[in-house]
Every structure is written in C-alpha cells, then in structure tokens.
mmCIF file of C-alpha atoms and ligand atoms in Angstrom:
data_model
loop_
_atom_site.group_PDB
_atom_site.id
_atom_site.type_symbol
_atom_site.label_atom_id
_atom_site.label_comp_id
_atom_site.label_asym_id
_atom_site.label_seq_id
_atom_site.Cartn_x
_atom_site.Cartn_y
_atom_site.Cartn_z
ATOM 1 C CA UNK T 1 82.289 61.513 87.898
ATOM 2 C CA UNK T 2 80.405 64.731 88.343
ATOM 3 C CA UNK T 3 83.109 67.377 89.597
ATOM 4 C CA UNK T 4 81.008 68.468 92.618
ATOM 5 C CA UNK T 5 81.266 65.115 93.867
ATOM 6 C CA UNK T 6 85.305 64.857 93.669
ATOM 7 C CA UNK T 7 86.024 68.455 94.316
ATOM 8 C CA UNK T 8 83.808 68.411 97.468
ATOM 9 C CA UNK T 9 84.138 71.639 99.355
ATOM 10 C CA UNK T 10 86.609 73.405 96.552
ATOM 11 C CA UNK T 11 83.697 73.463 93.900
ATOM 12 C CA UNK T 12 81.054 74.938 96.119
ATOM 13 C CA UNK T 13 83.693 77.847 97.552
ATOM 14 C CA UNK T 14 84.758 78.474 94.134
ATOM 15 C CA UNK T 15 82.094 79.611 92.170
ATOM 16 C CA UNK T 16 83.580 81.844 89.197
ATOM 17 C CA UNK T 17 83.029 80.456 85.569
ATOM 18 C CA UNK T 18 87.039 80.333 85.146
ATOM 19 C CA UNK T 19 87.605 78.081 88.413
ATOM 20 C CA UNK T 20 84.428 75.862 87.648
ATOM 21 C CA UNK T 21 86.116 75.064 83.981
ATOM 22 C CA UNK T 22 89.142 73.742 85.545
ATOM 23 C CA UNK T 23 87.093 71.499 88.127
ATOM 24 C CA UNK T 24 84.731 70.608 85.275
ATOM 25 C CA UNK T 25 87.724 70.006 82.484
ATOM 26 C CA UNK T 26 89.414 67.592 85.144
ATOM 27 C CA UNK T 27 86.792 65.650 86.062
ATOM 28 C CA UNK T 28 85.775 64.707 82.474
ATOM 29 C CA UNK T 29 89.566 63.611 81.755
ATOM 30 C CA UNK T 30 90.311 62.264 85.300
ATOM 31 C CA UNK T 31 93.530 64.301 85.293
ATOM 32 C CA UNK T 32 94.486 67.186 87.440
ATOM 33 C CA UNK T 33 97.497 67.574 84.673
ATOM 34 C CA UNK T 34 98.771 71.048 83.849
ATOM 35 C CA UNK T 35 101.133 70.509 80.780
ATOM 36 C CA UNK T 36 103.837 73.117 80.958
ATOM 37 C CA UNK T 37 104.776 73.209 76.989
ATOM 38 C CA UNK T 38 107.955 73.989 77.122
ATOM 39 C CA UNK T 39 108.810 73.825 73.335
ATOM 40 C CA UNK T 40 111.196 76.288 71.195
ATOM 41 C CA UNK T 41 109.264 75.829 68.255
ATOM 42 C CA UNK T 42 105.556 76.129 67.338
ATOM 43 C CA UNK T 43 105.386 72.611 65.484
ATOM 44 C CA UNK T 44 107.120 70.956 68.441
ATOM 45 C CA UNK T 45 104.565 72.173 70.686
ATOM 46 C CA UNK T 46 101.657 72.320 68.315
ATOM 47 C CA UNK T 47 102.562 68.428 68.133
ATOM 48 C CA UNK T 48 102.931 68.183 71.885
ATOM 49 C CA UNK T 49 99.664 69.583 72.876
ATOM 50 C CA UNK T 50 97.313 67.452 70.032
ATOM 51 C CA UNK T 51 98.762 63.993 71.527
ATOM 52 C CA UNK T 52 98.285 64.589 75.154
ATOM 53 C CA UNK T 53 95.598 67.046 75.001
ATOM 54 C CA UNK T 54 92.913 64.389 76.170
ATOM 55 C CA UNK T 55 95.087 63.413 79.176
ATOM 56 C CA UNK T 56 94.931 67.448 80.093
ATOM 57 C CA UNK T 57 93.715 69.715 82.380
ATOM 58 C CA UNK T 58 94.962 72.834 81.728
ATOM 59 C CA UNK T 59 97.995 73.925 79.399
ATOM 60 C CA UNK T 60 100.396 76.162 80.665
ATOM 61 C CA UNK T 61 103.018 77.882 78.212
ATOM 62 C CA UNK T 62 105.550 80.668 77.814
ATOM 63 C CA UNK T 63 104.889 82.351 75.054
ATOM 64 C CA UNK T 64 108.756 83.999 74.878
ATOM 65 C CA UNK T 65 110.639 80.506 74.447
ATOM 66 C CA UNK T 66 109.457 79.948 71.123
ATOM 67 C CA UNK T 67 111.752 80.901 68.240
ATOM 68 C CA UNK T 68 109.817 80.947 65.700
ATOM 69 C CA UNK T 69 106.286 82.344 67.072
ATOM 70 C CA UNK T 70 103.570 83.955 64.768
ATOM 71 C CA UNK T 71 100.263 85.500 65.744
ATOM 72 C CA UNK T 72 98.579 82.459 63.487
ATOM 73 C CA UNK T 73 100.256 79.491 64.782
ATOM 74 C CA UNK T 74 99.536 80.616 67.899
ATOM 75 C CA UNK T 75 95.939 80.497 67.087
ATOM 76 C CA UNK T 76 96.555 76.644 66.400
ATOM 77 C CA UNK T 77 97.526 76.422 69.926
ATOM 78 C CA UNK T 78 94.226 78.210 71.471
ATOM 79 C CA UNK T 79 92.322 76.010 69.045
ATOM 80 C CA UNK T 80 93.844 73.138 70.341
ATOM 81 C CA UNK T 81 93.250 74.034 73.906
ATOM 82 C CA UNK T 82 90.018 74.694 73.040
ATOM 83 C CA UNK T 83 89.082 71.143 71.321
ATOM 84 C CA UNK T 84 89.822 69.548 74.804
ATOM 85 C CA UNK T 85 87.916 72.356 76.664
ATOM 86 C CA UNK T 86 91.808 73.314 78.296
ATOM 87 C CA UNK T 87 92.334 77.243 80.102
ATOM 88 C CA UNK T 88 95.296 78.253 78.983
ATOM 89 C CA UNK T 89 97.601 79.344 80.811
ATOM 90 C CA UNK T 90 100.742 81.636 80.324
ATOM 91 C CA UNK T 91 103.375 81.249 82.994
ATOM 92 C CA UNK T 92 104.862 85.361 82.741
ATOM 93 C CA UNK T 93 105.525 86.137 86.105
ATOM 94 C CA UNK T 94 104.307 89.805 86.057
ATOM 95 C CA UNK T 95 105.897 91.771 88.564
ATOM 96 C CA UNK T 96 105.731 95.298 87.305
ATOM 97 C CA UNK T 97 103.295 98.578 88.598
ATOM 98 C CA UNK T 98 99.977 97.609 87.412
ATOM 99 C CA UNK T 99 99.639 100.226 84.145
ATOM 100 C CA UNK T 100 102.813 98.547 82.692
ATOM 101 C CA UNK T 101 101.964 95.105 83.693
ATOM 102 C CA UNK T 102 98.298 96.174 82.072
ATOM 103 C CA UNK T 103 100.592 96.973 78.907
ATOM 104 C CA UNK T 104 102.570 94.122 78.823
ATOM 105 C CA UNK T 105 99.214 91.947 78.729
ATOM 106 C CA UNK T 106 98.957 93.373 75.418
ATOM 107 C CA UNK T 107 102.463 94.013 73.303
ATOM 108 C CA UNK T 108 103.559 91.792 70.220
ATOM 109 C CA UNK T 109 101.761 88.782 71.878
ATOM 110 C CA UNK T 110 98.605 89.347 73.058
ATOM 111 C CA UNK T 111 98.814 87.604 76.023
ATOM 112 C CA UNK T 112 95.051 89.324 77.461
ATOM 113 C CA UNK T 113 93.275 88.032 74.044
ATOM 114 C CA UNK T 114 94.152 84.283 74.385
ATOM 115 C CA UNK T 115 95.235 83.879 77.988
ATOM 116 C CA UNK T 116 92.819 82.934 80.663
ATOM 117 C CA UNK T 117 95.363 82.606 83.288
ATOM 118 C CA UNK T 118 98.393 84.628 84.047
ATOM 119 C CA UNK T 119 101.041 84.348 86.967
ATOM 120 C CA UNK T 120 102.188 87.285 88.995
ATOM 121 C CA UNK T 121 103.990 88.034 91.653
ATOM 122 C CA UNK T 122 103.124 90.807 94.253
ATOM 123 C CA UNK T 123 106.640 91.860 95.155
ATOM 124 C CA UNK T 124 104.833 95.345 93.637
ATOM 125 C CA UNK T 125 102.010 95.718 95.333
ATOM 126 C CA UNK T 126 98.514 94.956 94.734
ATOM 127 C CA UNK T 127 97.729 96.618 91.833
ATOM 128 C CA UNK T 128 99.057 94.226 89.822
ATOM 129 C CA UNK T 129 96.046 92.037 89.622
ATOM 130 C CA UNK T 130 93.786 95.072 88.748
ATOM 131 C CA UNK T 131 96.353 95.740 85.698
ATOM 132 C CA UNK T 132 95.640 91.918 84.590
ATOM 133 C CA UNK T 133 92.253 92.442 84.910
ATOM 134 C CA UNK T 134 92.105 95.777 83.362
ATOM 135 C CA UNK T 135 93.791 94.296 80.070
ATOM 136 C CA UNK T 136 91.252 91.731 80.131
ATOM 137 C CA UNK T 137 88.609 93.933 79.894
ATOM 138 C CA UNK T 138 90.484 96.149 77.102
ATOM 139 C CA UNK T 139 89.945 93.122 74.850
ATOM 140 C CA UNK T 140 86.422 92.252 76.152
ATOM 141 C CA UNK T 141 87.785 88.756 78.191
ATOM 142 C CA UNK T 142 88.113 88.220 81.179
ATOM 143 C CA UNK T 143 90.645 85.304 83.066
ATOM 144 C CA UNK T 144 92.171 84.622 86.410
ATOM 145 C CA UNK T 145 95.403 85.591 88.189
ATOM 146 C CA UNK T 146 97.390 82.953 89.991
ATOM 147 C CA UNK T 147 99.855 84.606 92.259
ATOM 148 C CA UNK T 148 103.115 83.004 93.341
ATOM 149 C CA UNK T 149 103.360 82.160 97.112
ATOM 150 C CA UNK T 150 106.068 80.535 97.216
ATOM 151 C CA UNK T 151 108.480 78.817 94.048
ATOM 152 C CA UNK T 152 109.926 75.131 93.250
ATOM 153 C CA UNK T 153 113.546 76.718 92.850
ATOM 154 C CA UNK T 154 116.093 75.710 95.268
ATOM 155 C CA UNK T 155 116.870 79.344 97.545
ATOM 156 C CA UNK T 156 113.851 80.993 96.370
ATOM 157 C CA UNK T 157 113.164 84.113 98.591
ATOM 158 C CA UNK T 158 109.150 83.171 98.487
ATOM 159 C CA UNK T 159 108.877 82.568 102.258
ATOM 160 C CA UNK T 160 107.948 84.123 106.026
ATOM 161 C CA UNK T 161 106.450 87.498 105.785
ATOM 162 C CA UNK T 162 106.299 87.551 102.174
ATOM 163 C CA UNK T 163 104.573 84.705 100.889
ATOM 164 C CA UNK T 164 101.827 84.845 104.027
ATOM 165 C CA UNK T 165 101.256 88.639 102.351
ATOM 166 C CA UNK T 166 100.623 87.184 98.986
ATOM 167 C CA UNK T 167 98.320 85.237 100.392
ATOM 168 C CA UNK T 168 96.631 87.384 102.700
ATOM 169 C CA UNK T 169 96.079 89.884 99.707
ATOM 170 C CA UNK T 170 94.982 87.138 97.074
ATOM 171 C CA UNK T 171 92.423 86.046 99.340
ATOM 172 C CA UNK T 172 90.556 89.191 98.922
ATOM 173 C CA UNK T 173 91.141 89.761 95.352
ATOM 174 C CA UNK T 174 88.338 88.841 92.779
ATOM 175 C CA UNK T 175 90.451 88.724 89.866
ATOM 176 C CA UNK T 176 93.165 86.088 92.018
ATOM 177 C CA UNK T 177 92.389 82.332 90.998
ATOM 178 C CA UNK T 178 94.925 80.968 93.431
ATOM 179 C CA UNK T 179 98.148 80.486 94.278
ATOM 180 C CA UNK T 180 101.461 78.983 92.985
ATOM 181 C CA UNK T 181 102.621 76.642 96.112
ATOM 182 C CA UNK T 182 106.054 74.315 95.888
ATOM 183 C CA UNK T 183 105.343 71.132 94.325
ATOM 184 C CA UNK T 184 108.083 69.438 95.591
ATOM 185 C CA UNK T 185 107.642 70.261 99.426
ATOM 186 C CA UNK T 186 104.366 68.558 100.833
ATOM 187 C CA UNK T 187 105.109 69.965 104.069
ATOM 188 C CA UNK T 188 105.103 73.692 102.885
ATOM 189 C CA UNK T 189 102.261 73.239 100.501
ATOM 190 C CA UNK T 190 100.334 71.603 103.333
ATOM 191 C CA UNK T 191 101.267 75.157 105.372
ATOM 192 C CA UNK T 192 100.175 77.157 102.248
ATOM 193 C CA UNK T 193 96.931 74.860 102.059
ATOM 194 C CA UNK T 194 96.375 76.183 105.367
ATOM 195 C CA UNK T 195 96.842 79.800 104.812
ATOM 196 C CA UNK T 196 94.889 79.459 102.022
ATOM 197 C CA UNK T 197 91.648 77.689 102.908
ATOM 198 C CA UNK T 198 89.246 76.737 100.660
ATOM 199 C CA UNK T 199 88.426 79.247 98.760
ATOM 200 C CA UNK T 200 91.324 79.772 96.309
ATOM 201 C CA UNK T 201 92.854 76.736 93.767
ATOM 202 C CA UNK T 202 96.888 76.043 95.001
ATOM 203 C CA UNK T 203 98.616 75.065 91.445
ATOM 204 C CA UNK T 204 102.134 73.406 92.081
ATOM 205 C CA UNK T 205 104.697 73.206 89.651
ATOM 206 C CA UNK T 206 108.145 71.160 90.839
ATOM 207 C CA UNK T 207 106.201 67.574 90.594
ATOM 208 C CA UNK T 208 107.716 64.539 88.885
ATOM 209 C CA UNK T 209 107.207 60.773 89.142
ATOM 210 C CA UNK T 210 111.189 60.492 89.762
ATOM 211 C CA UNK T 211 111.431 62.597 92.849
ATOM 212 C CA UNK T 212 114.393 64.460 93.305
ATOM 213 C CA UNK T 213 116.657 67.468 92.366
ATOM 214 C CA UNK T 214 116.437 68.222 88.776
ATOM 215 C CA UNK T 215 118.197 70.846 86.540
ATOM 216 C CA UNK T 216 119.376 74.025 87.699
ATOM 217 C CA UNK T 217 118.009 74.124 91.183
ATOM 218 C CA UNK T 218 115.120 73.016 89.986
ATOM 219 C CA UNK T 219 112.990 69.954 92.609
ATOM 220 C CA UNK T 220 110.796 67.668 92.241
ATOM 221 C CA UNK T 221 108.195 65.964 94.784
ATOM 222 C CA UNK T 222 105.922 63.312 94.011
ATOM 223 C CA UNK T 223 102.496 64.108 92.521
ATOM 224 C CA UNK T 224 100.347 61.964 94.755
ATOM 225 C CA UNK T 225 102.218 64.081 97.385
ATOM 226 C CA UNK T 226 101.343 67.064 96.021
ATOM 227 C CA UNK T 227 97.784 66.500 95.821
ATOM 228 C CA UNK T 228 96.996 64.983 99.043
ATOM 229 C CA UNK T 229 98.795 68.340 100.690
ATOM 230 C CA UNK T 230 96.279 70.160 99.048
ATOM 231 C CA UNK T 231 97.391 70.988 95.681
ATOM 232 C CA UNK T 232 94.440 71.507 93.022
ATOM 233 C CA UNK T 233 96.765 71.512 89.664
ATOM 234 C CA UNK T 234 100.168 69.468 89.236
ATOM 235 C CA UNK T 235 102.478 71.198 86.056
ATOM 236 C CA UNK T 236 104.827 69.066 84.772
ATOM 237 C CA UNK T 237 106.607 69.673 82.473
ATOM 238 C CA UNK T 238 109.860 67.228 81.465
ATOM 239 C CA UNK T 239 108.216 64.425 83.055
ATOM 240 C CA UNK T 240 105.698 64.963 79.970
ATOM 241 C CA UNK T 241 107.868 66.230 77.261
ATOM 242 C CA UNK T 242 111.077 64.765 77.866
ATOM 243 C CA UNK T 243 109.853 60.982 78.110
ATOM 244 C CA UNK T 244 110.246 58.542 75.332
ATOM 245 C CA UNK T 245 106.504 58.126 75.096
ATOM 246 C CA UNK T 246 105.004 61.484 76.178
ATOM 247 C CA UNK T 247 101.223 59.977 75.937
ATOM 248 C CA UNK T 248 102.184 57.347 78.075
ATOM 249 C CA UNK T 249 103.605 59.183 80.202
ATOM 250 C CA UNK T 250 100.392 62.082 80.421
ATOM 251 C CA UNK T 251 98.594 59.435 81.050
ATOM 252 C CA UNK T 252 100.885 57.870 84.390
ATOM 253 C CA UNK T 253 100.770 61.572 85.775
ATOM 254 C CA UNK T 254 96.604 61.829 84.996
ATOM 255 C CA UNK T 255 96.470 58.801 87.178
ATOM 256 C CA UNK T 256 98.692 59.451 89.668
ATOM 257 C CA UNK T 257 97.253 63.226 90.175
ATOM 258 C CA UNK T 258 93.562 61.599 89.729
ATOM 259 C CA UNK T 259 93.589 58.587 92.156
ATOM 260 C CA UNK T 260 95.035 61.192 94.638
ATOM 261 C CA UNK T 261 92.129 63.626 94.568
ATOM 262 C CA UNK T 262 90.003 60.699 95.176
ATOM 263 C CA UNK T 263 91.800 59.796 98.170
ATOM 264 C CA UNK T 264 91.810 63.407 99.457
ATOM 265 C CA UNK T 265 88.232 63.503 98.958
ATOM 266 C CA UNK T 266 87.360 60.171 100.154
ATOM 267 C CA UNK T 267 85.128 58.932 97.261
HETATM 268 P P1 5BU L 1 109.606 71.021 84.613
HETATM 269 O O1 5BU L 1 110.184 70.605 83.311
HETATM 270 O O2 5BU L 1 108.463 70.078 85.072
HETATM 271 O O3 5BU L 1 110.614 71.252 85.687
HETATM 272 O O4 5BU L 1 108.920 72.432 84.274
HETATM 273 C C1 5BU L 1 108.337 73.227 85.258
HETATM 274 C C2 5BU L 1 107.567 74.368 84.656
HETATM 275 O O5 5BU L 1 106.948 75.098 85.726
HETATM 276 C C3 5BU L 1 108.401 75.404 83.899
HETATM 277 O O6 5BU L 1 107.600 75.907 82.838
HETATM 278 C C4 5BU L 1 108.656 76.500 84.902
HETATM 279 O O7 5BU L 1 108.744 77.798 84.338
HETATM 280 C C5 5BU L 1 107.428 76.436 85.780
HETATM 281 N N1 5BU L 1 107.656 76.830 87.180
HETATM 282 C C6 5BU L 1 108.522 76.142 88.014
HETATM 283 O O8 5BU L 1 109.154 75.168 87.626
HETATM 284 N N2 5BU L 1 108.656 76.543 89.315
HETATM 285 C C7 5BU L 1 107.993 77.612 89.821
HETATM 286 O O9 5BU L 1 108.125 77.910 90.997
HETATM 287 C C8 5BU L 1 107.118 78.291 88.929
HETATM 288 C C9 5BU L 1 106.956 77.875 87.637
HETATM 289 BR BR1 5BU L 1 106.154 79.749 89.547
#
C-alpha cells in the first residue's frame, strides 16, 4: 500500500526525509514495529535483529547494555538496519545542557555517526535538541530528536505542566521528530495525540499483547490500543525477544500494530 494512502494526514504534515522513511519503511513491511534490542551481547542482538528485521519498522537500541560492544560489530548492526531500510534508533535519554549533551553524541560510541534518532528529555531546557543536532552536523548527518512527554513507568513525574511544555516546545523545533507518549495508557496518549496534532510522530513504548503490569514498574497496554489513540510507532521489546519464537511473535505485533493503522485511517 502506498504510505500516503495509510498515513493520510501524518504523511502530508510531515514532510522531512527522516519522518517520510519511517512512513515509507512501514508501509512496505505492514508493521508499525519498533524492536527495542535489548541484548547484553552483540551476537545475541546481531542474531535478533537479522530474523525479525523484515517484520521491522524501526530498531531501537541502547548502546550501554552491551558487554561486549566494539566499534565493528556495531557496524554489523547499522548494516543490518540498513538491509531492511530500518532508522535506528538509540533510546539515551539525554538530559544534559546542550554542549555536553552535543559531546556525549560523540564519546567512545559514536552515537551522532550511526544514530538517526535519539531520545531526550527537556527537563534542561531547549537547547538540548540544538546540541543533538549540532553533533549531527559535526559528523556531516543529520537525524531526528524524539522527546519524552510522558514515560511507561509506573510514578513517572512526566505529567501536568511538564509534559504539555515538552510538547509545546517540540512543536516548534525542526530538529524534534516527535514525542515519546505512554503505551500502556490509551487515554493519556489520546490527550498527548491531542496536544500534539498532526504534525509530529507519537512513538509509545509500554505495549504488549499480554496487557498488564510487567517488571519493575514497568506497564503494558495493548498495541491495537495504542495505535488507534494515535500512536505512530509501538516498541516492544520482551514481547519480541523474550518469546519462544521471536519471528512469530514480530510478526503477531506487525499485524496487530498494522490492521490498527488501517482502522484509524479507514482504508
Ligand atoms: P519492554 O521489554 O517492551 O518493556 O521494553 C521497553 C523498552 O522501551 C526498553 O528499551 C525501555 O528502555 C524503553 N522505554 C520504556 O519502556 N518506557 C519509556 O517510557 C521509555 C522507554 Br522513554
């Protein structure tokens, strides 16, 4: 299906090359599917990502859980992003003054030379996002902030005030892709949709087929759920690589998430 058609008024008020990969990347693989790869070690996830990569959207990672990282392997994993046309995402959670965060884009990983999408949050002011972006540019790339407006955490302090300044900045902001909203609330990513309008993706981590509270104060809402409330990305991450069959069960969540964006844009 041509992504125009199924993103409806999302593709035409998102324009930027970045956003219109995404749209484009889930429409060929009928899956609105962000893996979170979660894996300790680079073979583990390396394995991971070539088995479900078709069933993908986007790949989401954090680059300081794995034990036994290297500059090269990592290069496996951008490559195999890359054969499934996937942005890659890493999950850091910037939230230092922008010239550090612009620093820490760089350091032993060099996140700004592989990542197209980084999360921050904005408890430091704007000038976060214009550190992202200004690492980008250092290394001659460019990617896409998604800013956290509210968490999947049980007691989270991403609410009120707060989260409807996030918003109101990251609305304004070039370099800001979207926003993280709470996968496992409909009713406060359908407020956040709101806030939000059309112009910016919502990408919802907290989504699992088995809805419910899961470790840590970590909760989960159903993916349909998510996506009808106006969520543009589900990231799962056990439900994928904790099941028995991990392509089978890519495949139930690329369905689920798919068959809902159909419904939410009536075709
Ligand atoms: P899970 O195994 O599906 O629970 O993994 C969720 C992933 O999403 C994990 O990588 C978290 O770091 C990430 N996450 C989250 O769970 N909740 C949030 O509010 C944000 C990110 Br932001």
């Amino acid at each position: 299906m041509e992504p125009e058609t199924v993103w409806g008024e999302r593709w035409r008020a998102m324009a930027t090359p970045i956003a219109r990969q995404y749209m484009t990347t889930a429409a060929r693989s009928n899956s609105l599917v962000c893996l979170a790869a979660d894996k300790s070690r680079m073979s583990d996830l390396l394995t991971l990502v070539r088995s479900v990569g078709p069933f993908l959207a986007a790949l989401k990672t954090h680059v300081d859980v794995v034990e036994d990282w290297t500059d090269e392997g990592w290069k496996e994993v951008r490559a195999a992003a890359d054969d499934v046309d996937l942005l890659l995402f890493e999950d850091r959670k910037f939230a230092d003054i922008g010239g550090i965060t612009q620093k820490q884009m760089h350091g032993m990983y060099g996140i700004a030379s592989w990542a197209d999408l980084v999360t921050a949050h904005l408890i430091s002011g704007p000038d976060i996002v214009d550190g992202c972006m200004a690492a980008w540019a250092d290394v001659g790339r460019s990617g896409g902030v998604l800013l956290l407006a509210q968490m999947s955490s049980r007691g989270n302090l991403l609410a009120g005030a707060y989260s409807d300044a996030v918003v109101a900045h990251g609305r304004e902001h070039d370099g800001v892709m979207g926003f993280i909203g709470n996968g496992s609330r409909p009713e406060e990513l359908r407020d956040l949709r709101g806030r939000v309008g059309e112009g910016r993706m919502i990408w919802t981590p907290g989504v699992n087929l088995a809805v419910g509270d899961g470790l840590m104060g970590q909760r989960y809402g159903h993916p349909r759920d998510a996506v009808l409330a106006g969520s543009d990305a589900i990231i799962v991450g056990s439900g994928i690589h904790k099941a028995e069959d991990p392509v089978a069960a890519a495949k139930a969540y690329a369905d689920a998430s798919w068959h809902a964006l159909l419904e939410r844009s009536g075709v």
